[in-house]
Amino acid sequence: MKKKIVVPSITEMLQADLAEDLLLNYPRNLVVEHFRKAADISRHQQLTEEAEPKTVSELINEAKRTIEAAYQPTLVRVINATGTVLHTNLGRARLSSKLREELVDIACNYVNVEYTLETGQRGSRYDHLEQTLTKLTGAEAALVVNNNAAAVLLSLTTLAQGKEVIVSRGELVEIGGSFRIPEIMTLGGCLLKEVGTTNKTHRFDYERAIDEDETALLLKVHRSNFSIVGFSESVSLKELKEIGQEAGLPVMYDMGSGSLLSLQQHGLPEEETVQDALAAGADIVTFSGDKLLGGPQAGVIVGKKEYIERMKRHQLTRALRVDKLTIAALEGTLRQYFDEEQAIANIPTLQMLAVSDDVLKAKAETLCRLLSQHDSLAVRLEQGTSKVGGGSMPELELPTWLVSVSPKQMSVTDFVTELRHGKTPVIARTKFDLCLFDVRTITEDELSIVADEVAAVLS
Ligand SMILES: *Cc1c(COP(=O)(O)O)cnc(C)c1O
């Protein structure tokens, strides 16, 4: 005899006590949709697998799980235990928690983003950052757009649309797979004129390539994520400026990371600052807000007023403009730079790069102690290295302290997978059969979260 298929009606499910909370927290049509789905699955299972009918409560609980999963934000906070400070896939720079209140206040209220309070007249959103940026860098003018790719595009289009831009073959970089100098040049409507070779570009290469009528700009690009070693030569910014001056051409420098202070005293290699680039004569310098600067995603353009004024009037600027949150986050970050010590203490990116060995070791010891409570884990303190990331200082290996763990009852692959799927996902490195936690990018407060997540995986 054929078994009877039993599925409660949607009305019955909606009237159940258990549904009350769901209806209070989620839109009714969404609840109905998931109830229907749960009921359909049960009907199908009864038909094809001879499964037992489900009770109303069982079906509601199933729907509850799928509703909650569907309603989860896909963008969530994670713990970066990789040690890579500017991890592009994990959002590059983390902002100072000191900015939290300020940012929430700006986000949830009306603000004078394009309004001048003194006069009651319309203002410009670009004024908020210009003063701070010119003061910090010594530039005549400044403009902030969506990211550095946008800054380069806008600069090229404004300064050289329909004209030639001269670049060394050793600087035709690709960043993160989606930003390539030759392609951004085409997009900006400029003609790329490559000079020199991959390893060597000389002053005469630029000089010979300049066409009085066709050339509009000399461009220098920071190699950022690679380096050329051995038999190589390039033309310095200062020399490029001399060539530009003789030919009456502006010089632009895409610096990529663009730091505003040197971290040499803290053991990092010498890195040219934005101030250095301007002092060397660059007419336009562009850089990212969320690389070494340690701010939000943004593209900063600093340099000569005559060029930046033209950019401000360009139609493309509107399409690349930043919102009030970016302005607030960048302003809050830049403000720290008026005092170098304050910047290193308060900007997480700088703090994580400049942190002392003692502090790292103490953090690793704390984490080691927290994790050693588990008999099913072999835990050890190890020395290792971290990366800057974000295509900055690619060769640099920063000495760091790691906590290495080896789970005894599961594979390391399963262990790190489970860690990624936890309440607060923890992203760690693996080496052979070890999971490595690099404490450089884990804050003091996050150590206990890591410990909780590990405990959850093991239980
Ligand atoms: C990172 C980088 C870019 C792109 O900057 P985004 O802020 O990621 O858009 C462009 N040029 C150079 C040299 C870079 O290093």
Coordinates of C-alpha atoms and ligand atoms in Angstrom, one line a residue:
M1 CA 0.0 0.0 0.0
K2 CA 1.2 3.5 -0.8
K3 CA 2.3 5.6 2.2
K4 CA 0.3 8.8 2.9
I5 CA 2.2 12.0 2.3
V6 CA 1.8 14.4 5.2
V7 CA 2.8 18.1 5.0
P8 CA 1.3 20.8 7.2
S9 CA -0.2 23.8 5.5
I10 CA 1.7 27.1 5.4
T11 CA -1.2 28.7 7.4
E12 CA -0.7 26.1 10.1
M13 CA 3.0 26.8 10.3
L14 CA 2.4 30.6 10.4
Q15 CA 0.0 30.2 13.3
A16 CA 2.3 28.0 15.4
D17 CA 3.8 29.6 18.5
L18 CA 7.2 28.8 17.3
A19 CA 6.7 31.1 14.2
E20 CA 6.0 34.1 16.3
D21 CA 9.7 35.1 16.8
L22 CA 10.5 34.6 13.1
L23 CA 7.6 36.8 12.0
L24 CA 8.7 39.5 14.4
N25 CA 12.3 39.5 13.2
Y26 CA 12.0 38.8 9.4
P27 CA 9.7 40.0 6.6
R28 CA 6.6 37.9 6.4
N29 CA 7.1 37.0 2.7
L30 CA 10.6 35.7 3.5
V31 CA 9.2 33.5 6.3
V32 CA 6.5 32.2 4.0
E33 CA 9.0 31.4 1.3
H34 CA 11.3 29.4 3.6
F35 CA 8.3 27.6 5.2
R36 CA 7.2 26.6 1.7
K37 CA 10.7 25.4 0.9
A38 CA 11.0 23.3 4.0
A39 CA 7.6 21.8 3.3
D40 CA 8.4 21.0 -0.3
I41 CA 11.7 19.3 0.7
S42 CA 9.8 17.2 3.2
R43 CA 7.1 16.3 0.6
H44 CA 9.9 15.3 -1.9
Q45 CA 11.7 13.2 0.7
Q46 CA 8.5 11.4 1.6
L47 CA 7.9 10.6 -2.1
T48 CA 11.3 9.6 -3.1
E49 CA 13.1 8.3 0.0
E50 CA 10.1 7.1 2.0
A51 CA 11.1 9.5 4.7
E52 CA 8.9 10.0 7.7
P53 CA 6.6 13.1 7.7
K54 CA 8.0 16.1 9.7
T55 CA 6.2 17.9 12.5
V56 CA 5.3 21.5 12.3
S57 CA 8.0 22.4 14.8
E58 CA 10.7 20.5 12.8
L59 CA 9.8 22.3 9.7
I60 CA 9.8 25.7 11.3
N61 CA 13.2 25.0 12.9
E62 CA 14.5 24.0 9.5
A63 CA 13.2 27.2 7.9
K64 CA 14.6 29.2 10.8
R65 CA 18.1 27.8 10.0
T66 CA 17.8 28.7 6.3
I67 CA 16.4 32.1 7.0
E68 CA 19.2 32.9 9.4
A69 CA 21.8 31.7 6.9
A70 CA 20.2 33.8 4.1
Y71 CA 20.1 36.9 6.3
Q72 CA 23.7 36.8 7.4
P73 CA 25.8 39.6 6.1
T74 CA 28.3 38.2 3.6
L75 CA 30.9 40.8 4.7
V76 CA 32.1 39.9 8.2
R77 CA 34.9 40.7 10.6
V78 CA 37.7 38.2 10.5
I79 CA 40.9 37.7 12.5
N80 CA 44.0 38.1 10.3
A81 CA 46.5 35.6 11.7
T82 CA 48.6 35.6 8.6
G83 CA 50.9 38.3 9.7
T84 CA 50.6 40.1 6.4
V85 CA 49.8 43.6 7.5
L86 CA 48.2 45.0 4.3
H87 CA 46.4 41.9 3.2
T88 CA 44.5 43.0 0.2
N89 CA 42.0 40.1 0.4
L90 CA 41.3 41.0 4.0
G91 CA 40.7 44.7 3.4
R92 CA 44.2 46.1 3.5
A93 CA 44.7 48.7 6.3
R94 CA 42.6 48.4 9.5
L95 CA 41.6 51.8 10.9
S96 CA 42.3 53.0 14.4
S97 CA 39.6 52.0 16.9
K98 CA 39.9 55.6 18.1
L99 CA 38.0 56.6 15.0
R100 CA 35.0 54.4 15.8
E101 CA 32.8 56.9 17.5
E102 CA 33.6 59.7 15.0
L103 CA 32.8 57.4 12.0
V104 CA 29.5 56.1 13.4
D105 CA 28.5 59.7 14.1
I106 CA 29.3 60.8 10.5
A107 CA 27.6 57.7 9.0
C108 CA 24.4 58.0 10.9
N109 CA 23.9 61.8 10.7
Y110 CA 23.7 64.6 8.2
V111 CA 27.1 66.3 7.8
N112 CA 28.5 69.3 6.0
V113 CA 30.1 67.3 3.3
E114 CA 29.3 69.9 0.6
Y115 CA 28.2 72.8 2.7
T116 CA 30.2 75.7 4.1
L117 CA 29.0 76.4 7.7
E118 CA 30.5 80.0 7.8
T119 CA 28.5 81.3 4.9
G120 CA 25.7 78.8 4.5
Q121 CA 26.7 78.3 0.9
R122 CA 27.4 75.2 -1.1
G123 CA 30.9 73.9 -0.4
S124 CA 33.2 71.3 -2.0
R125 CA 33.7 67.8 -0.6
Y126 CA 37.3 68.0 -1.6
D127 CA 38.1 70.9 0.7
H128 CA 37.9 68.8 3.8
L129 CA 41.1 66.9 3.0
E130 CA 43.0 69.4 0.9
Q131 CA 44.3 71.5 3.7
T132 CA 45.5 68.6 5.8
L133 CA 47.2 66.9 2.8
T134 CA 48.9 70.1 1.6
K135 CA 50.2 70.8 5.1
L136 CA 51.5 67.3 5.6
T137 CA 53.1 66.9 2.2
G138 CA 54.1 70.5 1.2
A139 CA 52.1 70.2 -2.0
E140 CA 50.3 73.2 -3.5
A141 CA 47.0 71.2 -3.9
A142 CA 45.4 67.9 -3.3
L143 CA 42.5 65.8 -4.4
V144 CA 41.1 62.5 -3.2
V145 CA 39.3 59.9 -5.3
N146 CA 38.0 56.4 -4.9
N147 CA 41.4 54.6 -5.1
N148 CA 44.8 54.9 -6.6
A149 CA 43.8 53.3 -9.8
A150 CA 41.2 56.0 -10.1
A151 CA 43.8 58.7 -9.2
V152 CA 46.1 57.4 -12.0
L153 CA 43.3 57.3 -14.5
L154 CA 42.0 60.8 -13.7
S155 CA 45.5 62.2 -13.8
L156 CA 46.4 60.6 -17.1
T157 CA 43.1 61.6 -18.7
T158 CA 43.3 65.2 -17.5
L159 CA 46.9 65.7 -18.4
A160 CA 47.4 63.7 -21.5
Q161 CA 44.2 62.6 -23.3
G162 CA 44.9 62.1 -27.0
K163 CA 48.6 62.6 -26.4
E164 CA 51.7 60.5 -25.6
V165 CA 52.8 59.5 -22.2
I166 CA 56.4 58.3 -21.9
V167 CA 57.1 55.4 -19.4
S168 CA 60.1 53.2 -18.9
R169 CA 59.7 49.5 -19.9
G170 CA 61.0 48.6 -16.5
E171 CA 57.9 50.2 -14.9
L172 CA 55.0 48.8 -16.8
V173 CA 53.6 47.1 -13.7
E174 CA 50.6 45.0 -13.0
I175 CA 49.1 45.3 -9.5
G176 CA 46.8 42.6 -8.2
G177 CA 45.8 41.4 -11.6
S178 CA 43.4 44.2 -12.4
F179 CA 45.5 47.3 -12.6
R180 CA 48.0 47.4 -15.4
I181 CA 49.7 50.5 -16.6
P182 CA 49.3 49.9 -20.3
E183 CA 45.6 49.2 -20.0
I184 CA 44.9 52.2 -17.7
M185 CA 46.7 54.3 -20.2
T186 CA 44.4 53.1 -23.0
L187 CA 41.4 53.6 -20.8
G188 CA 42.5 57.2 -20.1
G189 CA 42.7 57.8 -23.8
C190 CA 46.5 58.3 -23.8
L191 CA 49.1 56.8 -26.1
L192 CA 51.7 54.8 -24.2
K193 CA 55.3 55.4 -25.4
E194 CA 57.6 52.8 -23.9
V195 CA 61.2 53.6 -23.6
G196 CA 64.3 51.7 -22.5
T197 CA 64.4 48.0 -21.8
T198 CA 63.2 45.9 -19.0
N199 CA 66.4 46.2 -17.0
K200 CA 67.8 49.5 -18.1
T201 CA 66.4 52.8 -19.0
H202 CA 68.7 55.9 -19.5
R203 CA 68.2 59.6 -19.6
F204 CA 68.7 59.7 -23.3
D205 CA 65.9 57.1 -23.8
Y206 CA 63.4 59.7 -22.5
E207 CA 65.1 62.6 -24.3
R208 CA 65.0 60.9 -27.7
A209 CA 61.4 59.8 -27.3
I210 CA 60.0 63.3 -26.6
D211 CA 58.0 64.7 -29.5
E212 CA 57.4 68.4 -29.3
D213 CA 53.8 68.1 -30.5
E214 CA 52.7 64.8 -29.3
T215 CA 54.2 64.2 -25.9
A216 CA 52.1 65.5 -22.9
L217 CA 53.6 63.8 -19.9
L218 CA 56.5 61.9 -18.4
L219 CA 55.3 59.1 -16.1
K220 CA 57.3 57.3 -13.4
V221 CA 55.7 54.2 -11.7
H222 CA 56.8 52.7 -8.4
R223 CA 57.7 49.1 -9.0
S224 CA 55.8 48.3 -5.8
N225 CA 55.4 44.5 -6.0
F226 CA 58.6 43.4 -7.7
S227 CA 62.2 44.5 -8.1
I228 CA 64.9 44.3 -10.7
V229 CA 68.2 43.2 -9.4
G230 CA 71.6 42.8 -11.1
F231 CA 72.5 44.7 -14.3
S232 CA 69.9 47.5 -14.1
E233 CA 69.5 51.2 -14.3
S234 CA 66.7 53.6 -14.1
V235 CA 66.3 57.4 -14.2
S236 CA 65.6 59.0 -10.9
L237 CA 62.7 61.3 -10.3
K238 CA 65.0 64.2 -10.0
E239 CA 66.6 63.5 -13.4
L240 CA 63.2 63.0 -15.0
K241 CA 62.2 66.4 -13.7
E242 CA 65.2 67.9 -15.3
I243 CA 64.3 66.3 -18.6
G244 CA 60.7 67.5 -18.2
Q245 CA 61.8 71.0 -17.4
E246 CA 63.9 71.2 -20.5
A247 CA 61.1 70.0 -22.7
G248 CA 58.4 71.9 -20.9
L249 CA 56.6 68.7 -19.8
P250 CA 55.0 67.8 -16.5
V251 CA 56.3 64.8 -14.5
M252 CA 53.9 62.4 -12.8
Y253 CA 54.8 59.8 -10.2
D254 CA 52.5 56.9 -9.4
M255 CA 54.0 56.0 -6.0
G256 CA 51.6 53.1 -5.2
S257 CA 52.0 52.9 -1.4
G258 CA 53.1 56.5 -0.7
S259 CA 54.2 56.7 2.9
L260 CA 54.2 60.0 4.7
L261 CA 56.9 59.0 7.2
S262 CA 60.0 56.9 7.3
L263 CA 60.0 53.7 9.5
Q264 CA 63.7 53.3 9.2
Q265 CA 64.2 53.9 12.9
H266 CA 61.9 51.0 13.5
G267 CA 64.0 48.6 11.4
L268 CA 62.3 48.9 8.1
P269 CA 64.1 49.7 4.9
E270 CA 64.4 53.3 3.6
E271 CA 61.4 54.1 1.6
E272 CA 60.9 57.4 -0.3
T273 CA 58.1 59.4 1.2
V274 CA 55.5 61.5 -0.7
Q275 CA 57.3 64.6 0.6
D276 CA 60.6 63.3 -0.9
A277 CA 58.9 62.8 -4.3
L278 CA 57.4 66.3 -4.3
A279 CA 60.8 67.8 -3.2
A280 CA 62.4 65.9 -6.1
G281 CA 60.1 67.9 -8.4
A282 CA 57.2 65.6 -9.2
D283 CA 54.3 67.8 -10.5
I284 CA 51.7 65.2 -9.7
V285 CA 52.1 62.3 -7.2
T286 CA 49.4 59.6 -6.7
F287 CA 49.2 57.0 -4.0
S288 CA 46.7 54.7 -2.1
G289 CA 45.0 55.6 1.1
D290 CA 44.9 52.0 2.4
K291 CA 48.5 50.9 1.8
L292 CA 51.4 52.2 4.0
L293 CA 49.4 55.3 4.8
G294 CA 47.1 53.1 6.9
G295 CA 43.8 54.8 6.0
P296 CA 40.6 53.8 4.1
Q297 CA 40.5 52.8 0.5
A298 CA 41.2 56.0 -1.4
G299 CA 43.4 57.5 -4.1
V300 CA 45.3 60.6 -3.2
I301 CA 46.6 63.1 -5.8
V302 CA 48.9 65.8 -4.6
G303 CA 51.0 68.3 -6.6
K304 CA 50.7 71.5 -8.7
K305 CA 47.6 73.5 -8.3
E306 CA 47.2 74.2 -12.0
Y307 CA 46.9 70.5 -12.8
I308 CA 44.8 69.6 -9.8
E309 CA 42.3 72.4 -10.5
R310 CA 41.8 70.9 -14.0
M311 CA 41.2 67.5 -12.4
K312 CA 38.6 68.9 -10.0
R313 CA 36.7 70.3 -13.0
H314 CA 36.9 67.0 -15.0
Q315 CA 33.6 65.1 -15.4
L316 CA 35.4 61.9 -14.4
T317 CA 36.0 63.2 -10.9
R318 CA 32.3 63.0 -10.2
A319 CA 32.3 59.3 -11.2
L320 CA 35.3 58.6 -8.9
R321 CA 34.3 60.7 -6.0
V322 CA 34.6 59.6 -2.4
D323 CA 31.8 59.5 0.1
K324 CA 31.6 61.1 3.6
L325 CA 32.8 58.0 5.3
T326 CA 36.0 57.9 3.3
I327 CA 36.6 61.6 3.9
A328 CA 36.1 61.1 7.7
A329 CA 38.3 58.0 7.9
L330 CA 41.1 59.5 5.8
E331 CA 41.0 62.9 7.7
G332 CA 41.1 61.0 11.0
T333 CA 44.1 59.0 9.9
L334 CA 45.9 61.9 8.3
R335 CA 45.5 64.0 11.5
Q336 CA 47.7 61.5 13.4
Y337 CA 50.6 62.3 11.1
F338 CA 51.1 65.8 12.5
D339 CA 53.0 64.0 15.3
E340 CA 55.2 61.1 14.1
E341 CA 55.1 59.3 17.5
Q342 CA 51.3 59.6 17.6
A343 CA 51.0 58.3 14.1
I344 CA 53.0 55.1 14.9
A345 CA 51.1 54.6 18.1
N346 CA 47.6 55.2 16.7
I347 CA 47.7 54.0 13.1
P348 CA 47.4 50.2 13.2
T349 CA 49.3 49.6 10.0
L350 CA 52.3 51.6 11.3
Q351 CA 52.0 50.2 14.7
M352 CA 52.1 46.6 13.4
L353 CA 55.1 47.3 11.2
A354 CA 57.0 49.1 13.9
V355 CA 56.1 46.8 16.8
S356 CA 59.1 45.6 18.9
D357 CA 60.3 42.0 19.2
D358 CA 59.5 42.0 22.9
V359 CA 55.8 43.0 22.3
L360 CA 55.5 40.3 19.6
K361 CA 57.0 37.7 21.8
A362 CA 54.8 38.5 24.8
K363 CA 51.7 38.3 22.6
A364 CA 52.8 34.9 21.2
E365 CA 53.5 33.6 24.7
T366 CA 50.0 34.6 25.8
L367 CA 48.4 32.9 22.8
C368 CA 50.7 29.9 23.4
R369 CA 49.5 29.6 27.0
L370 CA 45.8 29.9 26.0
L371 CA 46.1 27.2 23.4
S372 CA 48.3 24.8 25.5
Q373 CA 45.2 24.0 27.5
H374 CA 44.1 21.6 24.8
D375 CA 45.5 18.1 25.1
S376 CA 44.5 17.5 21.5
L377 CA 46.9 20.2 20.2
A378 CA 50.7 20.3 20.1
V379 CA 51.5 23.9 20.6
R380 CA 54.9 25.6 20.1
L381 CA 56.4 29.1 20.0
E382 CA 58.4 29.7 16.8
Q383 CA 60.3 32.5 15.2
G384 CA 59.4 33.4 11.6
T385 CA 58.8 36.3 9.3
S386 CA 55.8 38.4 8.2
K387 CA 55.1 40.3 5.1
V388 CA 54.0 44.0 4.6
G389 CA 51.6 43.0 1.8
G390 CA 49.5 45.2 -0.5
G391 CA 52.3 45.2 -3.0
S392 CA 54.5 47.2 -0.6
M393 CA 58.2 46.2 0.1
P394 CA 57.8 42.8 -1.6
E395 CA 61.2 41.5 -0.5
L396 CA 61.0 42.5 3.1
E397 CA 60.8 39.7 5.6
L398 CA 59.9 41.1 9.1
P399 CA 61.1 38.9 11.9
T400 CA 58.1 37.8 14.0
W401 CA 56.8 35.3 16.6
L402 CA 54.5 32.5 15.6
V403 CA 52.4 30.1 17.5
S404 CA 52.5 26.9 15.6
V405 CA 49.8 24.2 16.4
S406 CA 49.4 20.7 15.2
P407 CA 46.0 19.1 15.8
K408 CA 46.4 15.5 16.9
Q409 CA 42.9 14.3 16.0
M410 CA 42.3 16.0 12.7
S411 CA 44.3 17.1 9.6
V412 CA 45.7 20.6 9.5
T413 CA 43.6 21.3 6.4
D414 CA 40.4 20.4 8.2
F415 CA 41.5 22.5 11.2
V416 CA 42.1 25.7 9.2
T417 CA 38.9 25.1 7.2
E418 CA 36.9 24.9 10.5
L419 CA 38.7 28.0 11.8
R420 CA 37.5 29.9 8.7
H421 CA 33.9 28.7 9.2
G422 CA 33.8 29.8 12.9
K423 CA 31.7 32.5 14.4
T424 CA 34.6 35.0 13.9
P425 CA 36.6 33.4 11.1
V426 CA 40.3 33.1 11.8
I427 CA 42.6 33.2 8.8
A428 CA 45.9 31.4 9.5
R429 CA 48.9 30.2 7.5
T430 CA 49.9 26.6 7.2
K431 CA 53.3 25.0 6.8
F432 CA 53.5 21.2 6.2
D433 CA 51.3 19.8 9.0
L434 CA 51.3 22.9 11.1
C435 CA 48.9 25.8 11.4
L436 CA 50.7 29.0 12.1
F437 CA 49.3 32.0 13.9
D438 CA 51.5 35.1 13.3
V439 CA 50.7 37.5 16.2
R440 CA 51.9 40.6 14.3
T441 CA 48.4 41.1 12.9
I442 CA 46.4 39.9 15.9
T443 CA 45.6 42.5 18.5
E444 CA 45.9 41.9 22.2
D445 CA 42.1 41.8 22.4
E446 CA 41.9 39.3 19.6
L447 CA 44.0 36.7 21.3
S448 CA 41.1 35.4 23.4
I449 CA 38.9 35.3 20.3
V450 CA 41.5 33.1 18.5
A451 CA 41.6 30.9 21.6
D452 CA 37.8 30.7 21.7
E453 CA 37.6 29.8 18.0
V454 CA 40.2 27.1 18.4
A455 CA 38.3 25.7 21.4
A456 CA 35.1 25.6 19.3
V457 CA 36.9 23.7 16.5
L458 CA 38.3 21.1 18.9
S459 CA 35.0 20.6 20.8
Ligands
LIG1 C1 48.7 49.6 -5.5 C2 49.1 50.3 -6.6 C3 48.2 50.9 -7.5 C4 46.7 50.6 -7.3 O1 46.2 51.3 -6.1 P1 44.8 50.9 -5.6 O2 44.7 51.8 -4.4 O3 44.8 49.5 -5.2 O4 43.8 51.3 -6.6 C5 48.6 51.6 -8.6 N1 49.9 51.8 -8.8 C6 50.8 51.3 -8.0 C7 52.3 51.5 -8.3 C8 50.5 50.5 -6.9 O5 51.4 50.0 -6.1

